[in-house]
Each structure stands twice: as structure tokens, then as C-alpha cells.
Amino acid sequence: MRLFTAYNRVLLITSIAGLLLIGYLFYHTLSNYLNKQLDNYLVEELLEVKDYTTKKESFPAHTAFEDLVIEYHQIRQVSLKRHFGDTIFYNAKKQVEETGRYLEEDLQMGGQIYRVKIIASKIAHADQAKSIFLVIILPVLALLLLLLLVSRYMMKRIWLPFKQLLLNLKSFNLNQEQNFAQVSTSIAEFKELNDAIVDISQRVKSDYREIKLFTENASHEMMTPIAVINAKLDMMLQSADLSEEQSKNLIDLYRATAKLTKLNQSLLLLVKIDNNLLRDREQLNLKSVLIEKLQYFQEFTQQNGIVVNVNLQNHSLLMSRYLADILLDNLIGNAIRHNKEGGNIDIKLNSEGLWVSNTGANEPLDDKVAFERFYKSPSSEGMGLGLAIVKQIVELHQFGITYSYQTGVHTFAVFFKHHSANSPIL
């Protein structure tokens, strides 16, 4: 939920609840006030009845005016003191039922006890109460709506610098030369936040440049001594004066050096991908590239008795040929390397994505860290950088990648999303 929505929702709910409570209390107070006025009016009528009985020594006849009804009935004993209440009565003059306010009291005259009931219509007072209520509540409601609109407008204007800060953060790229764009604002808190982000971005960019430079230099500097070591090992292996043990040790050294060379190349490739230094993009028919790769790996699959099943459709992508080769080398190479004797590899390609499935170990990879650097299964002899490189290539081209396992089959799926041959990926 957005901050504006949460704020407006709380404000609206509080305002409505407050308005309802105030309206109820106001209407209740107003009704009590008008009832007291009616009660005073009824008392005056009762006093007139008493005055009439004192002078005439008899009760007046039953009377029904337009908004007043006077009734009295003879009773045996006094049981009721003065009592007020609300009622519904039939107005004979108007010939309709109305709400009214009544006053009852027992009076004694000439040795007889009578119960007098005077009923006054509440219609006029109810109309008066509604008019007063609407005259006061409607302006309050209009003021509340106006305040909500003004608050919404002001909140949007006040939070514009914050939105701009978010946009600048999302568009900030460490590989770009330009610094974090500052936002002009008069709000002290946003200005402080902006200054803090600018300061942090400059420090991060400086640290990133130093790490990038160190990694590139270290990778390049390592290649020369590794090449020298490989050359010396080749010369020593060709010597005829080596014993069997010496030859075995040299072979182990040669393998370790080869692994170190591959590790250095992989790390250097990751640096290049991270920094988007490989820009040799072209329109590739992925089906043709896959067929070439399968022909290259054919000898390895035949040696292990692996059956390769393909379902390929023509699909073109704009991407680096070099990175496409590395992507397929890792996916297909892993499917062969981690397969079992006489296993299967299923490769499917369409406009939606690429799926590479292979039989193999009965335990799945940890899908949470499968694409992390240096992660590998216990049975793997690799360096754990293949899938990390695959992930970097996929993310560079704004694709998606997933791993799944089901009944002995491992599947890696690369999704092209909505990119097509006619729409650039980057």
C-alpha cells in the first residue's frame, strides 16, 4: 500500500467516524432541547386545564386541535405523578398518525380522580430539528471534503521531491560516469535525505571503481605468470629424464594450473559481464547456434551413451555471439558433465524460452543458491562459476532463469520474456 493511500485512508476513516459521532451527539442534544420545549408547552396546557377545573369545577370537553390533543379519564386512585413520554397518535384533524410528545398526570376534582393526558405533535419540532441539523452538518461535511482534497493535493506536492529521489535511485548506475542527480527541495528532511544519498552514492562509486580496477589488473597480471608456468610444465613433461613419480606430480601441477587458468578466465569474464563491456551484439538465430553446439558436443554424448532429444523452433535474439556461446556451453556442458551413463538430455526452444533437462543425481540442487558464485554440488569437480556466469548473462539481457527438479530430472529454463528479433534486448 502506498504512503498516500495509507495516510488518506486513516484520515478518511477518522473523519467519517468523528463526523458520525459528532452528528449523533448533536442530533441527540438538539432533540432533547426540543423535547424540553414541548414539555414546557405541555405543562402550560396542563396548568390551563387545572385553572379551568378550579373555576368551573369540571373538566373541559375532550379537545383535539391541529397539533394538540387533550384527554381525561376517571380512575379510582392516584397512581401516577407527572410523566412525559413519546408516543404515536392518530391526529383526527389531519387524519394521519403522527409522532407526539405526551404529558400524563392524575388530578382530583370534586371527590373524583381523573387522569389527564395531553398530546402535542412533534412534526413541526422534528422538521425544525432536521433543518437545524442539516444547516450545521452539511457545511461541516463540505469543509471536511474540502480539507481532504486540499490535504491530498498538498501531500502530492510535498512528496514530489521524495518521488524524484526514488526515480533517481532507480536510474542510478555505477557504470555510468554521471553522479547521482540532486533534487531541489525546500523540505529540510528531504534535503537531508538527498544529501545523504549523494554522499553515499559518491563513496559507493569510488569504492566500485577501485574494486573494478583491482579485479581487472589482478586478472590480467595473473595471466602472464600462469602462461609461463604452463610453458615450463610443457617443457618438463616432454623431458625423457623424469621418473614415474615426477611425471605424476607434474601432471597434477599441470591440471591445477589449468584449473587456475580457467578460474582466472571465468572471473575476468564475470567482471566484463558485470561492467557491460561486451557490446558486440548481433541478430542471432538461436536454433542455428544450438545445432552447432550439439554437433560440437556430439562426441562427448556418444562416449557416455547419452541420448539427446531436441525440439527446436526458429527464434532470433539480439545478443552477443560470444556470450551466447558461453551460455550454451555452460548449460549443455553441465547437462553432459552431471549426467549418468546412458542418460537423456532434452532441449526445447521456442519464442518463450529455452529449456535444457538432463537426468543425473537423485538429489536436487539448492535452488536458493544454485546460481551463486562458487556454489557446486558435492559430486562436482568444477569451480562453481558456470551457473553464476549463466545468471550474469541472462540478467545482462534482461531474461529470466529458473531451476527445477522432478523425479531424477534437472531442468534449467531461460525465459526470453517479451523480447523478439525486432525488439532490442538492451
CSV table of C-alpha atoms in Angstrom, one decimal:
chain,number,residue,atom,x,y,z
A,1,MET,CA,0.0,0.0,0.0
A,2,ARG,CA,1.3,3.4,-0.9
A,3,LEU,CA,2.0,6.0,1.8
A,4,PHE,CA,-0.5,8.5,0.3
A,5,THR,CA,-3.2,5.8,0.3
A,6,ALA,CA,-2.5,4.7,3.9
A,7,TYR,CA,-2.5,8.3,5.1
A,8,ASN,CA,-5.7,9.2,3.2
A,9,ARG,CA,-7.4,6.0,4.4
A,10,VAL,CA,-6.6,6.7,8.1
A,11,LEU,CA,-7.7,10.4,7.7
A,12,LEU,CA,-10.9,9.4,5.9
A,13,ILE,CA,-11.9,6.7,8.4
A,14,THR,CA,-11.1,9.0,11.4
A,15,SER,CA,-13.0,11.9,9.8
A,16,ILE,CA,-16.1,9.8,9.0
A,17,ALA,CA,-16.1,8.2,12.5
A,18,GLY,CA,-15.7,11.7,14.1
A,19,LEU,CA,-18.4,13.2,11.9
A,20,LEU,CA,-20.9,10.3,12.7
A,21,LEU,CA,-20.1,10.7,16.4
A,22,ILE,CA,-20.5,14.4,16.4
A,23,GLY,CA,-23.7,14.2,14.3
A,24,TYR,CA,-25.2,11.7,16.7
A,25,LEU,CA,-24.3,13.7,19.7
A,26,PHE,CA,-25.5,17.0,18.1
A,27,TYR,CA,-28.8,15.4,16.9
A,28,HIS,CA,-29.4,13.8,20.3
A,29,THR,CA,-28.7,17.1,22.1
A,30,LEU,CA,-30.9,19.0,19.8
A,31,SER,CA,-33.8,16.5,20.2
A,32,ASN,CA,-33.5,16.8,24.0
A,33,TYR,CA,-33.6,20.5,23.8
A,34,LEU,CA,-36.7,20.5,21.5
A,35,ASN,CA,-38.4,17.9,23.8
A,36,LYS,CA,-37.9,20.2,26.8
A,37,GLN,CA,-39.6,23.0,24.8
A,38,LEU,CA,-42.5,20.6,24.1
A,39,ASP,CA,-42.6,19.6,27.8
A,40,ASN,CA,-42.8,23.2,28.9
A,41,TYR,CA,-45.6,23.7,26.3
A,42,LEU,CA,-47.5,20.6,27.7
A,43,VAL,CA,-47.0,21.9,31.3
A,44,GLU,CA,-48.6,25.2,30.3
A,45,GLU,CA,-51.6,23.4,28.8
A,46,LEU,CA,-51.9,21.3,31.9
A,47,LEU,CA,-51.9,24.4,34.1
A,48,GLU,CA,-54.7,25.8,31.9
A,49,VAL,CA,-56.7,22.6,32.4
A,50,LYS,CA,-56.2,22.9,36.2
A,51,ASP,CA,-57.2,26.6,36.1
A,52,TYR,CA,-60.4,25.7,34.2
A,53,THR,CA,-61.3,22.9,36.7
A,54,THR,CA,-60.7,25.3,39.6
A,55,LYS,CA,-63.1,27.9,38.1
A,56,LYS,CA,-65.7,25.6,36.6
A,57,GLU,CA,-65.3,22.7,39.0
A,58,SER,CA,-65.4,20.4,35.9
A,59,PHE,CA,-63.0,19.2,33.2
A,60,PRO,CA,-63.3,20.7,29.8
A,61,ALA,CA,-64.7,18.6,27.0
A,62,HIS,CA,-62.3,16.3,25.1
A,63,THR,CA,-60.5,18.6,22.7
A,64,ALA,CA,-58.5,17.9,19.5
A,65,PHE,CA,-56.7,20.8,18.0
A,66,GLU,CA,-54.5,20.6,14.9
A,67,ASP,CA,-51.3,19.8,16.9
A,68,LEU,CA,-52.7,19.2,20.4
A,69,VAL,CA,-55.0,16.5,21.9
A,70,ILE,CA,-56.4,16.7,25.5
A,71,GLU,CA,-57.9,13.5,27.0
A,72,TYR,CA,-59.0,12.7,30.5
A,73,HIS,CA,-60.4,9.5,32.1
A,74,GLN,CA,-61.9,8.8,35.6
A,75,ILE,CA,-59.8,6.5,37.7
A,76,ARG,CA,-60.2,5.0,41.2
A,77,GLN,CA,-57.0,6.3,42.9
A,78,VAL,CA,-54.0,8.5,42.3
A,79,SER,CA,-51.2,6.2,40.9
A,80,LEU,CA,-49.4,8.5,38.5
A,81,LYS,CA,-47.4,11.6,39.1
A,82,ARG,CA,-46.5,13.9,36.2
A,83,HIS,CA,-45.0,11.8,33.4
A,84,PHE,CA,-43.6,12.8,30.0
A,85,GLY,CA,-43.0,10.4,27.1
A,86,ASP,CA,-43.0,9.9,23.3
A,87,THR,CA,-45.9,8.2,21.5
A,88,ILE,CA,-47.7,7.7,18.2
A,89,PHE,CA,-51.2,9.0,18.0
A,90,TYR,CA,-54.0,9.5,15.5
A,91,ASN,CA,-54.5,13.1,14.5
A,92,ALA,CA,-58.2,13.4,13.8
A,93,LYS,CA,-57.8,16.9,12.3
A,94,LYS,CA,-55.2,15.7,9.8
A,95,GLN,CA,-56.5,12.1,9.7
A,96,VAL,CA,-53.0,10.7,9.9
A,97,GLU,CA,-50.8,9.0,12.5
A,98,GLU,CA,-48.1,11.2,13.9
A,99,THR,CA,-45.3,11.1,16.4
A,100,GLY,CA,-46.0,13.1,19.5
A,101,ARG,CA,-45.0,14.1,23.0
A,102,TYR,CA,-47.4,13.5,25.8
A,103,LEU,CA,-47.9,14.6,29.4
A,104,GLU,CA,-49.9,12.5,31.9
A,105,GLU,CA,-50.9,13.4,35.4
A,106,ASP,CA,-53.6,12.3,37.9
A,107,LEU,CA,-55.9,15.2,39.2
A,108,GLN,CA,-58.6,15.2,41.8
A,109,MET,CA,-61.8,17.3,41.5
A,110,GLY,CA,-65.0,17.1,43.4
A,111,GLY,CA,-64.0,13.9,45.2
A,112,GLN,CA,-63.3,12.2,41.9
A,113,ILE,CA,-59.8,11.3,40.4
A,114,TYR,CA,-59.1,11.8,36.8
A,115,ARG,CA,-56.1,11.0,34.6
A,116,VAL,CA,-55.3,13.8,32.2
A,117,LYS,CA,-53.3,13.1,29.1
A,118,ILE,CA,-52.2,16.0,26.8
A,119,ILE,CA,-50.5,15.1,23.5
A,120,ALA,CA,-48.6,17.5,21.3
A,121,SER,CA,-47.5,16.8,17.8
A,122,LYS,CA,-43.7,16.6,17.2
A,123,ILE,CA,-43.9,17.0,13.4
A,124,ALA,CA,-43.1,20.7,13.5
A,125,HIS,CA,-40.3,20.3,16.0
A,126,ALA,CA,-38.9,17.3,14.1
A,127,ASP,CA,-38.8,19.4,10.9
A,128,GLN,CA,-37.1,22.2,12.9
A,129,ALA,CA,-34.6,19.7,14.2
A,130,LYS,CA,-33.8,18.4,10.8
A,131,SER,CA,-33.4,21.9,9.4
A,132,ILE,CA,-31.0,22.9,12.1
A,133,PHE,CA,-29.1,19.6,11.8
A,134,LEU,CA,-28.7,20.0,8.0
A,135,VAL,CA,-27.8,23.7,8.3
A,136,ILE,CA,-24.9,22.8,10.6
A,137,ILE,CA,-23.8,19.3,9.4
A,138,LEU,CA,-23.8,20.0,5.7
A,139,PRO,CA,-21.3,22.9,5.9
A,140,VAL,CA,-19.1,20.7,8.2
A,141,LEU,CA,-19.3,17.9,5.7
A,142,ALA,CA,-18.4,20.2,2.9
A,143,LEU,CA,-15.5,21.6,4.9
A,144,LEU,CA,-14.3,18.1,5.6
A,145,LEU,CA,-14.3,17.1,1.9
A,146,LEU,CA,-12.5,20.4,1.1
A,147,LEU,CA,-9.9,19.6,3.7
A,148,LEU,CA,-9.4,16.1,2.3
A,149,LEU,CA,-9.0,17.4,-1.2
A,150,VAL,CA,-6.5,20.1,-0.1
A,151,SER,CA,-4.6,17.6,2.0
A,152,ARG,CA,-4.4,15.2,-0.9
A,153,TYR,CA,-3.2,17.9,-3.2
A,154,MET,CA,-0.7,19.2,-0.7
A,155,MET,CA,0.6,15.7,0.2
A,156,LYS,CA,1.3,15.1,-3.5
A,157,ARG,CA,3.1,18.4,-3.9
A,158,ILE,CA,5.1,18.0,-0.7
A,159,TRP,CA,6.1,14.4,-1.6
A,160,LEU,CA,7.2,15.2,-5.1
A,161,PRO,CA,10.9,15.5,-4.2
A,162,PHE,CA,10.7,12.1,-2.5
A,163,LYS,CA,9.3,10.6,-5.7
A,164,GLN,CA,12.0,12.2,-7.7
A,165,LEU,CA,14.6,10.8,-5.3
A,166,LEU,CA,13.2,7.3,-5.8
A,167,LEU,CA,13.3,7.7,-9.6
A,168,ASN,CA,16.9,8.9,-9.4
A,169,LEU,CA,17.8,6.0,-7.2
A,170,LYS,CA,16.2,3.5,-9.7
A,171,SER,CA,18.0,5.0,-12.6
A,172,PHE,CA,21.4,5.3,-10.9
A,173,ASN,CA,24.0,3.1,-12.5
A,174,LEU,CA,27.5,2.5,-11.1
A,175,ASN,CA,28.8,2.0,-14.7
A,176,GLN,CA,27.8,5.5,-15.8
A,177,GLU,CA,30.1,8.4,-15.3
A,178,GLN,CA,27.4,10.8,-14.2
A,179,ASN,CA,26.9,11.2,-10.4
A,180,PHE,CA,23.6,10.9,-8.6
A,181,ALA,CA,21.2,13.7,-9.6
A,182,GLN,CA,20.4,16.0,-6.8
A,183,VAL,CA,16.8,17.1,-6.2
A,184,SER,CA,15.9,20.7,-5.4
A,185,THR,CA,13.6,20.9,-2.4
A,186,SER,CA,12.7,23.3,0.5
A,187,ILE,CA,11.7,20.5,2.8
A,188,ALA,CA,14.5,20.0,5.4
A,189,GLU,CA,14.0,16.3,5.8
A,190,PHE,CA,14.1,15.6,2.1
A,191,LYS,CA,17.1,17.9,1.6
A,192,GLU,CA,18.9,15.9,4.3
A,193,LEU,CA,18.0,12.6,2.7
A,194,ASN,CA,19.1,13.9,-0.7
A,195,ASP,CA,22.5,15.0,0.7
A,196,ALA,CA,22.9,11.6,2.4
A,197,ILE,CA,22.1,9.7,-0.8
A,198,VAL,CA,24.5,11.8,-2.8
A,199,ASP,CA,27.3,11.3,-0.3
A,200,ILE,CA,26.7,7.5,-0.1
A,201,SER,CA,26.5,7.2,-3.9
A,202,GLN,CA,29.8,9.0,-4.4
A,203,ARG,CA,31.5,6.7,-1.8
A,204,VAL,CA,30.0,3.6,-3.4
A,205,LYS,CA,31.0,4.7,-6.8
A,206,SER,CA,34.6,5.4,-5.7
A,207,ASP,CA,34.8,2.0,-4.0
A,208,TYR,CA,33.3,0.3,-7.0
A,209,ARG,CA,35.9,1.9,-9.3
A,210,GLU,CA,38.8,0.8,-7.1
A,211,ILE,CA,37.5,-2.8,-6.9
A,212,LYS,CA,36.8,-2.9,-10.6
A,213,LEU,CA,40.3,-1.6,-11.4
A,214,PHE,CA,41.9,-4.0,-8.9
A,215,THR,CA,40.0,-7.0,-10.3
A,216,GLU,CA,40.8,-6.2,-13.9
A,217,ASN,CA,44.5,-5.6,-13.1
A,218,ALA,CA,44.8,-8.7,-11.0
A,219,SER,CA,43.2,-10.9,-13.6
A,220,HIS,CA,45.4,-9.5,-16.4
A,221,GLU,CA,48.6,-9.7,-14.3
A,222,MET,CA,47.8,-13.3,-13.3
A,223,MET,CA,47.6,-14.5,-16.9
A,224,THR,CA,51.3,-13.8,-17.6
A,225,PRO,CA,52.8,-16.0,-14.8
A,226,ILE,CA,50.2,-18.7,-15.4
A,227,ALA,CA,51.2,-18.8,-19.1
A,228,VAL,CA,54.9,-19.0,-18.1
A,229,ILE,CA,54.1,-21.9,-15.6
A,230,ASN,CA,52.1,-23.7,-18.3
A,231,ALA,CA,55.0,-23.4,-20.8
A,232,LYS,CA,57.6,-24.6,-18.3
A,233,LEU,CA,55.4,-27.5,-17.3
A,234,ASP,CA,55.0,-28.5,-21.0
A,235,MET,CA,58.8,-28.5,-21.4
A,236,MET,CA,59.3,-30.5,-18.3
A,237,LEU,CA,56.6,-33.1,-19.3
A,238,GLN,CA,58.4,-33.6,-22.7
A,239,SER,CA,61.7,-34.4,-20.9
A,240,ALA,CA,62.8,-38.0,-21.0
A,241,ASP,CA,64.7,-38.0,-17.7
A,242,LEU,CA,61.6,-37.9,-15.5
A,243,SER,CA,60.8,-40.7,-13.2
A,244,GLU,CA,57.2,-42.0,-12.9
A,245,GLU,CA,56.6,-40.2,-9.7
A,246,GLN,CA,57.9,-36.9,-11.1
A,247,SER,CA,55.7,-37.3,-14.1
A,248,LYS,CA,52.7,-37.9,-11.9
A,249,ASN,CA,53.5,-34.8,-9.8
A,250,LEU,CA,54.0,-32.7,-13.0
A,251,ILE,CA,50.6,-33.9,-14.4
A,252,ASP,CA,48.9,-32.9,-11.1
A,253,LEU,CA,50.6,-29.5,-11.3
A,254,TYR,CA,49.6,-29.1,-14.9
A,255,ARG,CA,45.9,-29.9,-14.0
A,256,ALA,CA,46.0,-27.5,-11.1
A,257,THR,CA,47.4,-24.7,-13.3
A,258,ALA,CA,44.8,-25.4,-16.0
A,259,LYS,CA,42.1,-25.1,-13.3
A,260,LEU,CA,43.7,-21.9,-12.1
A,261,THR,CA,43.7,-20.6,-15.7
A,262,LYS,CA,40.1,-21.4,-16.2
A,263,LEU,CA,39.2,-19.8,-12.8
A,264,ASN,CA,41.1,-16.6,-13.8
A,265,GLN,CA,39.3,-16.5,-17.2
A,266,SER,CA,35.9,-17.1,-15.5
A,267,LEU,CA,36.5,-14.3,-13.0
A,268,LEU,CA,37.6,-11.9,-15.8
A,269,LEU,CA,34.6,-12.8,-17.8
A,270,LEU,CA,32.3,-12.1,-14.8
A,271,VAL,CA,34.0,-8.7,-14.5
A,272,LYS,CA,33.4,-7.9,-18.1
A,273,ILE,CA,29.7,-9.0,-17.9
A,274,ASP,CA,29.2,-7.0,-14.7
A,275,ASN,CA,30.6,-3.9,-16.4
A,276,ASN,CA,28.7,-4.5,-19.6
A,277,LEU,CA,32.0,-4.4,-21.6
A,278,LEU,CA,30.9,-7.0,-24.2
A,279,ARG,CA,28.9,-5.0,-26.7
A,280,ASP,CA,29.4,-7.0,-29.9
A,281,ARG,CA,25.7,-7.7,-30.3
A,282,GLU,CA,24.2,-9.1,-33.5
A,283,GLN,CA,21.0,-10.8,-34.6
A,284,LEU,CA,21.4,-14.5,-33.8
A,285,ASN,CA,19.3,-17.4,-34.8
A,286,LEU,CA,19.4,-19.4,-31.6
A,287,LYS,CA,18.3,-22.6,-33.3
A,288,SER,CA,21.4,-22.5,-35.6
A,289,VAL,CA,23.7,-21.8,-32.7
A,290,LEU,CA,22.2,-24.7,-30.7
A,291,ILE,CA,22.6,-27.1,-33.6
A,292,GLU,CA,26.3,-26.1,-33.9
A,293,LYS,CA,26.8,-26.6,-30.2
A,294,LEU,CA,25.2,-30.0,-30.3
A,295,GLN,CA,27.5,-31.1,-33.1
A,296,TYR,CA,30.4,-29.9,-31.0
A,297,PHE,CA,29.3,-31.9,-28.0
A,298,GLN,CA,28.3,-35.0,-30.1
A,299,GLU,CA,31.5,-36.8,-29.4
A,300,PHE,CA,31.1,-36.4,-25.6
A,301,THR,CA,27.4,-37.5,-25.6
A,302,GLN,CA,28.3,-40.6,-27.7
A,303,GLN,CA,31.1,-41.6,-25.4
A,304,ASN,CA,28.8,-41.6,-22.4
A,305,GLY,CA,25.8,-43.2,-24.3
A,306,ILE,CA,23.7,-40.1,-23.7
A,307,VAL,CA,20.6,-39.7,-25.8
A,308,VAL,CA,19.9,-36.1,-26.9
A,309,ASN,CA,16.2,-35.2,-27.7
A,310,VAL,CA,15.6,-31.8,-29.3
A,311,ASN,CA,12.5,-29.8,-30.1
A,312,LEU,CA,13.8,-26.5,-31.7
A,313,GLN,CA,11.9,-23.7,-33.3
A,314,ASN,CA,13.4,-20.8,-35.1
A,315,HIS,CA,13.9,-17.8,-32.8
A,316,SER,CA,16.2,-14.8,-33.2
A,317,LEU,CA,17.6,-12.6,-30.4
A,318,LEU,CA,19.8,-9.6,-30.4
A,319,MET,CA,22.8,-10.5,-28.2
A,320,SER,CA,26.5,-11.1,-28.1
A,321,ARG,CA,27.6,-14.1,-30.1
A,322,TYR,CA,30.4,-14.6,-27.6
A,323,LEU,CA,28.0,-14.6,-24.6
A,324,ALA,CA,25.5,-16.8,-26.4
A,325,ASP,CA,28.3,-19.4,-27.0
A,326,ILE,CA,29.3,-19.3,-23.3
A,327,LEU,CA,25.6,-19.5,-22.2
A,328,LEU,CA,25.0,-22.7,-24.3
A,329,ASP,CA,28.4,-24.1,-23.4
A,330,ASN,CA,27.6,-24.0,-19.7
A,331,LEU,CA,24.0,-25.2,-19.9
A,332,ILE,CA,24.8,-28.1,-22.3
A,333,GLY,CA,28.2,-28.9,-20.8
A,334,ASN,CA,26.6,-29.1,-17.3
A,335,ALA,CA,23.9,-31.4,-18.7
A,336,ILE,CA,26.6,-33.7,-20.1
A,337,ARG,CA,29.0,-33.5,-17.2
A,338,HIS,CA,26.4,-34.2,-14.5
A,339,ASN,CA,24.5,-36.8,-16.4
A,340,LYS,CA,24.7,-40.5,-15.9
A,341,GLU,CA,25.8,-43.3,-18.2
A,342,GLY,CA,23.1,-43.9,-20.8
A,343,GLY,CA,21.1,-40.9,-19.6
A,344,ASN,CA,19.0,-38.4,-21.5
A,345,ILE,CA,19.2,-34.7,-22.4
A,346,ASP,CA,16.1,-32.9,-23.6
A,347,ILE,CA,16.4,-29.4,-25.2
A,348,LYS,CA,13.4,-27.3,-26.2
A,349,LEU,CA,13.5,-23.9,-27.9
A,350,ASN,CA,10.6,-21.6,-28.8
A,351,SER,CA,9.7,-18.0,-28.8
A,352,GLU,CA,9.1,-18.1,-25.0
A,353,GLY,CA,12.4,-19.6,-23.9
A,354,LEU,CA,15.0,-22.3,-23.8
A,355,TRP,CA,14.7,-25.5,-21.6
A,356,VAL,CA,17.6,-27.9,-21.0
A,357,SER,CA,16.8,-31.0,-19.0
A,358,ASN,CA,19.0,-33.9,-18.1
A,359,THR,CA,19.0,-37.0,-16.0
A,360,GLY,CA,21.5,-37.1,-13.2
A,361,ALA,CA,21.9,-37.2,-9.4
A,362,ASN,CA,18.8,-38.1,-7.4
A,363,GLU,CA,19.2,-35.1,-5.2
A,364,PRO,CA,18.2,-31.6,-6.4
A,365,LEU,CA,20.4,-28.5,-6.2
A,366,ASP,CA,19.6,-25.9,-3.6
A,367,ASP,CA,17.6,-23.5,-5.9
A,368,LYS,CA,18.2,-20.6,-3.5
A,369,VAL,CA,21.9,-20.6,-4.0
A,370,ALA,CA,22.3,-22.7,-7.2
A,371,PHE,CA,23.3,-19.6,-9.2
A,372,GLU,CA,25.6,-18.1,-6.6
A,373,ARG,CA,29.3,-17.9,-7.3
A,374,PHE,CA,31.4,-20.9,-6.1
A,375,TYR,CA,28.3,-23.0,-5.3
A,376,LYS,CA,28.5,-26.6,-6.5
A,377,SER,CA,27.1,-30.0,-5.7
A,378,PRO,CA,29.3,-32.3,-3.5
A,379,SER,CA,29.9,-34.6,-6.5
A,380,SER,CA,31.0,-31.7,-8.8
A,381,GLU,CA,34.7,-31.2,-9.7
A,382,GLY,CA,34.1,-27.8,-11.2
A,383,MET,CA,34.7,-24.4,-9.6
A,384,GLY,CA,31.1,-23.4,-9.1
A,385,LEU,CA,31.2,-20.4,-11.5
A,386,GLY,CA,29.4,-21.9,-14.5
A,387,LEU,CA,25.9,-21.2,-13.3
A,388,ALA,CA,26.9,-17.8,-11.9
A,389,ILE,CA,28.1,-16.9,-15.4
A,390,VAL,CA,24.9,-18.1,-16.9
A,391,LYS,CA,22.9,-16.0,-14.5
A,392,GLN,CA,25.0,-12.9,-15.2
A,393,ILE,CA,24.5,-13.3,-19.0
A,394,VAL,CA,20.8,-13.9,-18.5
A,395,GLU,CA,20.4,-10.8,-16.3
A,396,LEU,CA,22.5,-8.7,-18.7
A,397,HIS,CA,20.0,-9.4,-21.5
A,398,GLN,CA,17.0,-8.9,-19.1
A,399,PHE,CA,16.0,-12.6,-19.4
A,400,GLY,CA,14.8,-14.8,-16.6
A,401,ILE,CA,16.2,-18.2,-15.5
A,402,THR,CA,14.8,-20.9,-13.2
A,403,TYR,CA,15.9,-24.3,-11.9
A,404,SER,CA,13.6,-27.2,-11.1
A,405,TYR,CA,14.0,-30.9,-10.2
A,406,GLN,CA,11.5,-33.7,-10.7
A,407,THR,CA,12.0,-37.5,-10.4
A,408,GLY,CA,15.7,-37.5,-11.3
A,409,VAL,CA,15.5,-34.8,-14.0
A,410,HIS,CA,17.2,-31.5,-13.6
A,411,THR,CA,15.8,-28.6,-15.7
A,412,PHE,CA,17.2,-25.2,-16.4
A,413,ALA,CA,14.8,-22.8,-18.2
A,414,VAL,CA,15.8,-19.4,-19.7
A,415,PHE,CA,12.8,-17.2,-20.4
A,416,PHE,CA,13.0,-14.5,-23.1
A,417,LYS,CA,10.0,-12.7,-21.7
A,418,HIS,CA,8.6,-10.4,-24.4
A,419,HIS,CA,11.8,-9.7,-26.4
A,420,SER,CA,11.8,-10.7,-30.0
A,421,ALA,CA,14.0,-10.4,-33.0
A,422,ASN,CA,12.7,-7.0,-33.9
A,423,SER,CA,13.0,-5.5,-30.4
A,424,PRO,CA,16.4,-4.8,-28.8
A,425,ILE,CA,17.1,-6.5,-25.6
A,426,LEU,CA,19.2,-3.9,-24.0
